[in-house]
XYZ file of C-alpha atoms in Angstrom:
189
model
C -90.461 -38.471 69.845
C -89.180 -38.865 73.514
C -85.600 -38.693 72.238
C -86.273 -35.646 70.161
C -88.170 -33.846 72.986
C -85.499 -34.782 75.473
C -82.936 -33.222 73.000
C -84.791 -30.090 72.654
C -85.888 -30.686 69.082
C -89.161 -28.830 69.453
C -87.519 -25.656 71.136
C -87.953 -23.824 67.809
C -91.815 -24.228 68.054
C -91.648 -22.528 71.582
C -92.193 -25.726 73.249
C -89.674 -26.364 75.999
C -88.183 -29.814 76.676
C -90.425 -30.817 79.469
C -93.734 -29.800 77.823
C -92.729 -31.655 74.639
C -91.831 -34.738 76.635
C -95.127 -34.624 78.199
C -96.761 -34.161 74.827
C -94.790 -37.095 73.489
C -96.007 -39.377 76.240
C -99.483 -38.551 75.675
C -99.221 -39.013 71.719
C -97.642 -42.542 72.391
C -100.577 -43.459 74.765
C -102.965 -42.501 72.036
C -101.077 -44.681 69.510
C -101.897 -47.888 71.559
C -104.001 -50.611 70.251
C -107.767 -50.176 71.178
C -107.802 -46.573 71.363
C -110.122 -44.191 69.231
C -108.035 -42.728 66.394
C -107.503 -39.125 66.451
C -108.111 -38.888 70.499
C -105.217 -37.729 72.553
C -105.866 -36.913 76.124
C -103.484 -35.045 78.246
C -101.438 -33.404 75.348
C -101.346 -30.022 77.164
C -98.674 -30.126 79.927
C -99.365 -28.693 83.396
C -97.070 -26.245 84.958
C -93.662 -27.880 85.320
C -90.521 -26.704 86.853
C -87.590 -25.361 84.625
C -84.896 -27.702 83.490
C -81.715 -26.919 85.076
C -78.465 -26.497 83.143
C -77.214 -30.028 84.612
C -80.423 -31.604 83.456
C -80.253 -30.051 79.958
C -76.613 -31.342 79.395
C -77.693 -34.661 80.810
C -80.853 -34.765 78.492
C -78.539 -33.753 75.391
C -76.266 -36.556 76.295
C -78.952 -39.280 76.736
C -80.867 -38.407 73.608
C -77.975 -37.862 71.425
C -74.692 -38.694 72.993
C -73.404 -35.045 72.524
C -74.328 -31.516 74.149
C -74.089 -28.575 71.914
C -74.300 -26.092 74.594
C -72.309 -27.284 77.470
C -69.940 -30.134 78.669
C -70.419 -32.601 81.698
C -67.270 -31.114 83.188
C -68.260 -27.363 82.922
C -70.786 -28.060 85.817
C -67.956 -29.322 88.090
C -65.462 -26.521 87.142
C -66.352 -24.349 90.447
C -65.520 -27.425 92.601
C -62.402 -28.184 90.553
C -61.153 -24.664 90.919
C -61.454 -24.984 94.583
C -59.298 -28.032 94.408
C -56.858 -26.153 92.458
C -57.414 -28.057 89.199
C -56.399 -26.683 85.882
C -58.680 -27.000 82.836
C -56.919 -28.459 79.747
C -56.574 -24.963 78.058
C -54.297 -23.775 80.914
C -51.849 -26.400 80.516
C -50.189 -24.713 77.622
C -49.183 -21.847 79.867
C -47.781 -24.235 82.654
C -43.787 -24.797 82.693
C -42.235 -28.135 82.003
C -42.087 -30.315 85.116
C -44.724 -28.282 87.109
C -46.859 -30.559 89.460
C -50.525 -29.875 88.632
C -54.019 -31.325 89.207
C -56.675 -31.845 86.293
C -60.029 -33.455 85.933
C -61.888 -34.725 83.013
C -64.067 -37.273 81.279
C -62.030 -40.335 80.119
C -62.248 -40.635 76.324
C -59.648 -43.206 75.611
C -57.554 -45.699 77.502
C -54.529 -47.246 75.491
C -51.771 -49.814 76.598
C -49.662 -50.452 73.425
C -47.843 -53.769 73.449
C -44.669 -51.858 72.648
C -44.970 -49.480 75.624
C -43.635 -51.776 78.363
C -46.773 -51.593 80.617
C -47.265 -47.865 80.349
C -51.010 -46.814 79.790
C -52.114 -43.799 78.039
C -55.265 -42.140 78.923
C -57.032 -39.049 77.333
C -59.099 -36.826 79.543
C -61.637 -34.202 77.879
C -62.869 -31.245 79.767
C -65.024 -28.267 78.586
C -61.836 -26.376 77.202
C -60.035 -29.339 75.464
C -58.268 -32.790 75.877
C -55.337 -33.822 78.031
C -52.805 -36.776 77.164
C -51.991 -38.565 80.499
C -49.060 -41.107 80.642
C -49.402 -43.682 83.427
C -46.281 -45.704 84.399
C -46.832 -49.291 85.254
C -46.230 -48.477 88.831
C -48.929 -45.854 88.691
C -51.376 -47.914 86.804
C -50.986 -50.865 89.259
C -51.538 -48.640 92.190
C -54.617 -46.751 90.740
C -55.806 -49.288 88.622
C -59.285 -49.614 89.909
C -60.275 -45.928 89.574
C -58.294 -45.410 86.494
C -59.799 -48.388 84.592
C -63.452 -48.175 86.235
C -64.218 -44.454 86.165
C -65.853 -42.331 83.564
C -64.218 -39.267 84.929
C -60.767 -38.875 86.835
C -59.092 -36.345 88.952
C -55.329 -36.567 88.043
C -52.346 -35.338 90.155
C -49.267 -35.310 87.984
C -46.186 -33.346 86.301
C -46.438 -31.505 83.110
C -44.148 -32.920 80.256
C -43.979 -30.050 77.723
C -41.704 -30.446 74.559
C -42.133 -29.432 70.906
C -45.642 -28.041 71.522
C -46.842 -31.531 72.936
C -48.021 -31.381 76.338
C -48.719 -34.499 78.450
C -49.273 -35.146 81.943
C -47.228 -37.809 83.910
C -49.676 -39.264 86.382
C -48.592 -39.714 89.916
C -51.998 -40.104 91.596
C -55.357 -41.077 89.972
C -59.015 -40.588 91.831
C -62.453 -41.126 90.492
C -64.166 -37.988 89.842
C -68.086 -38.129 90.354
C -69.974 -36.237 87.887
C -73.201 -34.522 88.332
C -74.229 -36.062 85.079
C -74.298 -40.065 85.009
C -74.776 -40.136 81.178
C -71.411 -39.623 79.403
C -70.336 -41.211 76.219
C -68.410 -44.424 76.814
C -64.658 -44.154 76.513
C -62.870 -45.968 73.920
C -60.625 -48.638 75.886
C -57.568 -50.700 74.742
C -58.556 -50.715 70.886
């Protein structure tokens, strides 16, 4: 009940997430041993503050692993724009060999045995996916951030050929998300 309430499953009944979560807690208390069956105290929620868009996304991710209405990166977009970072969707309009900055949640980290130490990252933002190529030198220099962060800010050079767009990383930094609960990346599988 708690996960369903947190995910907004009861919105269709006119009960917002916080009210539903409050009621789920009251029902759970009533289900404890040594309580009188059918007696539930405190089901009606007091006046609670509204839930923010960031809290809604975080609740969705915590409860279900996905957020149908927003992406964790969407909440950072205004700050990313100020830093000059492009969304994934804009990379198709960037000329080959142009230096850019991007930010995203890490979805994959791969180091094929045949790639000579090159590591491939996939980032996701609210507009799409970004393929990132990290040379052995870049990976070694920025390994701590690249390996341990759930979201990254990457400066690099666009490589565009045959409708395939990659970003050759030159600098990698940790990107702090407003939402701590993002799905785990699939690493080195």
